[in-house]
Amino acid sequence: MGSMGKPNKVLVIGGTGYLGKRLVQASLNSGHDTYVMHRPEIGVDIEKIQLLLSFKMQGAHLVSASFDDYQSLVEAVRLVDVVICAISGVHIRSHQILLQLKLVQAIKEAGNVKRFVPSEFGTDPARMEDAMEPGRITFDDKMVVRRAIEEAGIPFTYVTANCFAGYFLGGLCQPGFILPSRERVTLLGDGNQKGIYVDEDDIAAYTLKAIDDPRTLNKTIYVKPPKNVLSQREVVQIWEKYIGKELQKTVLSKQEFLAVMKEQNYAEQVGLTHYYHVCYEGCLASFEVDDDQEATKLYPEVRYTTVEEYLKRYV
């Protein structure tokens, strides 16, 4: 509920995507007046249509607008108080981060938006100025969008949600795997660098809590559930306990990883760069987060899914 006790009007852009559909659901669950933007022509993408209709049947409003039609963006954001953007920042899907510059312009022109949550939800780009090529483009582009938001004076919240559980836990922190093996695992380096794993539904729940919270205005919030700050070895141990046996372990050194990475196509290299910084350098857990910027401390009423609970579904 808004600070005045009335629901917000929330627009989700990218609402049929991997995280976007969860943000729409969390908004509906929170009782907000929920708007979902979609392109005027969806063709025969039946999955997308049926997902949009399922939201509509739960009370969401479908808004036809497009990044190719600036005026339609202005009209879409005029309908609401809060804009959450979840367009893809993943190169193996489609990297669209800079499209948001048009959205920033539209929000500025409309002048009515009380909070903008741009497409972030991963590693904090402000801490990645030394990131490696080619993966640093993700962080560089997100910083371009942040600067535009701040220059336009748009009220914002940046949500840094670390590792999506579906990818990182499903694959036991191995790039290119999303189902855990019962036989073997490749450890990245010593396997002792800490990562932070978050259930995607929890990312959405925390984001929806933050949109009208005065404490998160013009701030970055980090989703760092204390029980989910674990190394690859610790994740593997939880899985081994479930299946009652030890996996065969191979170690992939830093040098070997980088050599393999160089042979992949550009999109794959971008993703592998991110795994490198997380799994070999421990970039996510290498700094302290203040309680007033950490989602599980700000919103103790949200019961997050632990790594242990999350891995159970694969048994």
C-alpha positions as a printed Julia matrix, in Angstrom:
315×3 Matrix{Float64}:
  0.0     0.0     0.0
  1.12    3.56   -0.64
  2.1     5.82    2.21
 -1.43    7.3     2.01
 -2.84    3.8     2.41
 -4.06    3.64   -1.18
 -2.73    1.27   -3.84
 -0.23    2.57   -6.36
 -0.68    2.44  -10.08
  2.26    0.36  -11.29
  3.4    -0.11  -14.9
  5.64   -3.11  -15.65
  7.62   -3.01  -18.89
  8.94   -6.38  -20.04
  6.15   -8.02  -18.07
  6.17  -11.31  -19.97
  9.89  -11.9   -19.43
 11.71  -14.16  -16.98
 11.74  -11.65  -14.12
  9.04   -9.35  -15.53
  6.21  -11.86  -15.17
  7.15  -12.27  -11.51
  7.12   -8.49  -10.99
  3.6    -8.32  -12.49
  2.45  -11.14  -10.2
  4.03   -9.5    -7.14
  2.32   -6.22   -8.01
 -1.06   -7.95   -8.34
 -0.42   -9.85   -5.09
  0.35   -6.54   -3.33
 -3.02   -5.15   -4.39
 -1.59   -2.45   -6.67
 -3.44   -1.26   -9.74
 -1.22   -3.08  -12.22
 -0.55   -2.12  -15.83
  1.42   -4.34  -18.22
  2.9    -2.83  -21.37
  3.05   -4.94  -24.52
  3.91   -4.27  -28.15
  1.03   -3.49  -30.51
  1.94   -6.49  -32.67
  2.73   -9.72  -30.87
  2.22  -11.88  -33.98
  1.38  -15.46  -33.06
  3.45  -15.68  -29.87
  0.75  -17.71  -28.12
  2.7   -18.16  -24.84
  3.05  -14.39  -24.49
 -0.63  -13.72  -25.32
 -1.83  -16.32  -22.84
  0.41  -14.94  -20.1
 -0.9   -11.41  -20.75
 -4.49  -12.7   -20.66
 -3.85  -14.53  -17.39
 -2.7   -11.2   -15.88
 -5.77   -9.47  -17.32
 -8.03  -12.08  -15.74
 -6.42  -11.24  -12.39
 -7.27   -7.57  -12.87
 -4.23   -6.16  -14.67
 -4.66   -3.56  -17.42
 -2.92   -4.3   -20.71
 -1.32   -1.23  -22.29
 -0.29   -1.29  -25.94
  2.88    0.8   -26.42
  6.27    0.48  -28.02
  9.83    1.77  -27.76
  9.53    2.51  -31.49
  6.68    4.94  -30.8
  7.87    7.57  -28.32
  4.44    9.18  -27.88
  2.96    5.81  -26.89
  5.59    5.56  -24.12
  4.68    9.01  -22.79
  0.99    8.05  -22.77
  1.71    4.74  -21.02
  3.72    6.31  -18.18
  1.09    9.05  -17.74
 -1.3     6.34  -16.53
  0.72    5.42  -13.43
  2.7     6.46  -10.33
  5.43    3.83  -10.55
  7.31    2.41  -13.54
  9.25   -0.86  -13.22
 11.32   -1.84  -16.22
 12.47   -5.44  -16.67
 13.65   -5.49  -20.26
 16.45   -7.96  -20.85
 20.02   -7.19  -19.96
 21.2   -10.68  -20.88
 23.07  -11.03  -24.16
 22.08  -14.66  -24.76
 18.49  -13.38  -24.86
 18.47   -9.8   -26.12
 20.44   -6.98  -24.54
 18.16   -3.94  -24.53
 19.41   -1.87  -21.6
 20.01    1.37  -23.56
 16.44    1.34  -24.94
 15.57    2.68  -21.5
 17.02    6.08  -22.45
 13.8     6.64  -24.45
 11.79    5.63  -21.39
 13.73    8.07  -19.17
 12.9    10.82  -21.67
  9.22    9.83  -21.66
  9.06    9.74  -17.83
 10.7    13.15  -17.69
  8.22   14.57  -20.2
  5.18   13.01  -18.51
  6.29   14.42  -15.16
  3.96   12.35  -12.98
  6.06    9.31  -12.02
  6.85    9.07   -8.32
  9.32    6.18   -8.62
 11.22    4.52  -11.45
 12.86    1.12  -11.05
 15.06    0.55  -14.11
 16.2    -2.84  -15.36
 18.99   -3.78  -12.95
 18.36   -6.78  -10.67
 21.89   -8.21  -10.94
 25.36   -7.08   -9.88
 25.69   -3.45   -8.75
 27.14   -1.75  -11.86
 28.51    1.11   -9.76
 31.01   -1.34   -8.24
 32.12   -2.86  -11.55
 34.2    -0.09  -13.1
 37.13   -2.51  -13.35
 35.1    -5.31  -14.99
 36.56   -7.27  -17.88
 35.72   -7.04  -21.58
 33.39   -7.95  -23.15
 31.05   -8.47  -20.18
 31.54   -4.98  -18.78
 29.12   -3.61  -21.42
 26.24   -4.72  -19.17
 27.54   -2.58  -16.3
 28.59    0.34  -18.53
 25.15    0.48  -20.19
 23.36    0.34  -16.84
 25.5     3.25  -15.62
 24.59    5.28  -18.72
 20.92    4.74  -17.85
 21.52    5.63  -14.17
 23.22    8.89  -15.14
 20.31    9.79  -17.43
 17.78    9.09  -14.65
 19.7    11.19  -12.15
 20.28   14.07  -14.59
 16.55   14.09  -15.4
 15.77   14.32  -11.66
 13.53   11.25  -11.78
 12.91    9.6    -8.37
 14.39    6.09   -8.51
 15.23    2.89   -6.68
 17.94    0.58   -8.02
 17.48   -3.07   -7.07
 20.66   -5.15   -6.95
 19.59   -8.77   -6.62
 22.81  -10.69   -7.26
 22.44  -14.24   -8.69
 19.14  -15.54  -10.04
 18.63  -18.87   -8.27
 17.23  -20.6   -11.37
 20.51  -20.16  -13.21
 23.1   -20.33  -10.45
 21.62  -22.92   -8.09
 20.05  -25.05  -10.81
 23.47  -25.39  -12.4
 25.46  -25.62   -9.14
 27.19  -22.37  -10.22
 28.43  -23.85  -13.51
 27.83  -21.71  -16.6
 25.78  -23.48  -19.26
 24.0   -25.78  -16.79
 20.58  -25.24  -15.21
 19.92  -28.74  -13.82
 22.19  -30.2   -11.14
 24.02  -33.41  -12.05
 23.95  -36.43   -9.73
 27.37  -37.5   -10.98
 29.85  -34.65  -11.37
 30.53  -30.96  -10.95
 33.21  -28.54  -12.16
 34.5   -26.24   -9.43
 35.44  -22.75  -10.57
 38.86  -22.13   -9.03
 38.92  -23.28   -5.4
 35.12  -23.04   -5.27
 35.36  -20.97   -2.08
 34.36  -17.49   -3.3
 31.0   -16.46   -1.88
 28.04  -15.78   -4.15
 24.56  -14.52   -3.2
 21.62  -16.5    -4.58
 18.06  -15.19   -4.65
 14.81  -16.87   -5.66
 13.39  -14.82   -8.54
  9.96  -14.61   -6.86
 11.67  -13.07   -3.82
 13.45  -10.5    -5.99
 10.02   -9.44   -7.26
  8.48   -9.38   -3.77
 11.25   -7.14   -2.38
 11.08   -4.84   -5.42
  7.35   -4.29   -4.91
  7.93   -3.53   -1.22
 10.49   -0.86   -2.13
  8.5     1.12   -4.73
  6.71    3.38   -2.27
  9.04    3.17    0.7
 10.53    6.59    1.57
 13.63    4.77    2.89
 14.51    3.5    -0.6
 13.95    6.77   -2.47
 16.95    7.58   -4.7
 18.9     4.66   -3.23
 20.32    1.31   -4.28
 18.93   -1.63   -2.35
 20.73   -4.97   -2.19
 18.96   -8.3    -1.84
 21.45  -10.22    0.3
 19.62  -12.92    2.27
 22.03  -13.91    5.08
 21.47  -17.66    4.67
 22.09  -17.44    0.92
 25.63  -16.03    0.97
 27.44  -19.25    0.09
 30.39  -20.51   -1.92
 30.05  -22.94   -4.82
 31.45  -25.69   -2.58
 28.77  -24.97    0.05
 26.03  -25.08   -2.6
 27.41  -28.42   -3.86
 27.51  -29.79   -0.28
 23.8   -29.01    0.21
 23.03  -30.86   -3.04
 25.21  -33.82   -2.05
 23.39  -34.09    1.26
 20.06  -34.27   -0.62
 21.18  -36.99   -3.05
 23.15  -38.9    -0.44
 26.41  -39.09   -2.36
 29.49  -37.1    -3.26
 29.88  -35.71   -6.76
 33.03  -36.26   -8.79
 34.85  -32.92   -8.76
 37.02  -31.34  -11.44
 38.71  -28.01  -10.89
 38.76  -25.38  -13.64
 41.55  -22.88  -13.04
 41.22  -19.17  -13.77
 43.54  -19.54  -16.8
 41.57  -22.5   -18.19
 38.28  -20.66  -17.73
 39.57  -17.59  -19.59
 40.97  -19.75  -22.39
 37.61  -21.53  -22.84
 35.83  -18.17  -22.71
 37.91  -16.73  -25.55
 36.64  -19.48  -27.89
 32.94  -18.65  -27.39
 30.81  -16.23  -29.38
 30.35  -12.65  -28.16
 27.03  -13.2   -26.33
 28.42  -16.23  -24.48
 31.59  -14.32  -23.57
 29.53  -11.54  -22.0
 27.73  -14.02  -19.75
 30.93  -15.87  -18.88
 32.58  -12.6   -17.85
 29.86  -12.22  -15.22
 30.43  -15.75  -13.91
 34.16  -14.98  -13.77
 33.69  -11.91  -11.56
 31.22  -13.71   -9.29
 32.88  -17.14   -9.01
 36.61  -16.41   -9.31
 36.73  -12.94   -7.76
 33.79  -13.08   -5.34
 32.68   -9.59   -6.42
 29.18   -9.85   -4.9
 30.1   -10.54   -1.3
 33.33   -8.53   -1.16
 31.73   -5.48    0.47
 29.48   -4.83    3.45
 25.89   -3.7     2.9
 24.31   -1.36    5.47
 21.12   -2.64    7.08
 19.16    0.34    5.73
 20.01   -0.76    2.17
 19.53   -4.51    2.57
 16.14   -5.86    1.52
 15.83   -8.71    4.04
 16.49   -6.22    6.88
 14.16   -3.56    5.45
 11.35   -6.08    4.9
 11.67   -8.85    7.52
  8.01   -9.73    6.86
  8.97  -11.29    3.51
  9.96  -14.89    4.14
 12.7   -15.57    1.62
 13.51  -18.95    0.12
 16.85  -20.28    1.37
 19.34  -22.04   -0.91
 18.57  -25.25    0.96
 14.83  -24.9     0.3
 15.4   -23.91   -3.32
 17.6   -26.91   -4.17
 15.0   -29.34   -2.81
 12.88  -29.03   -5.99
 15.61  -30.75   -8.03
 15.76  -33.87   -5.87
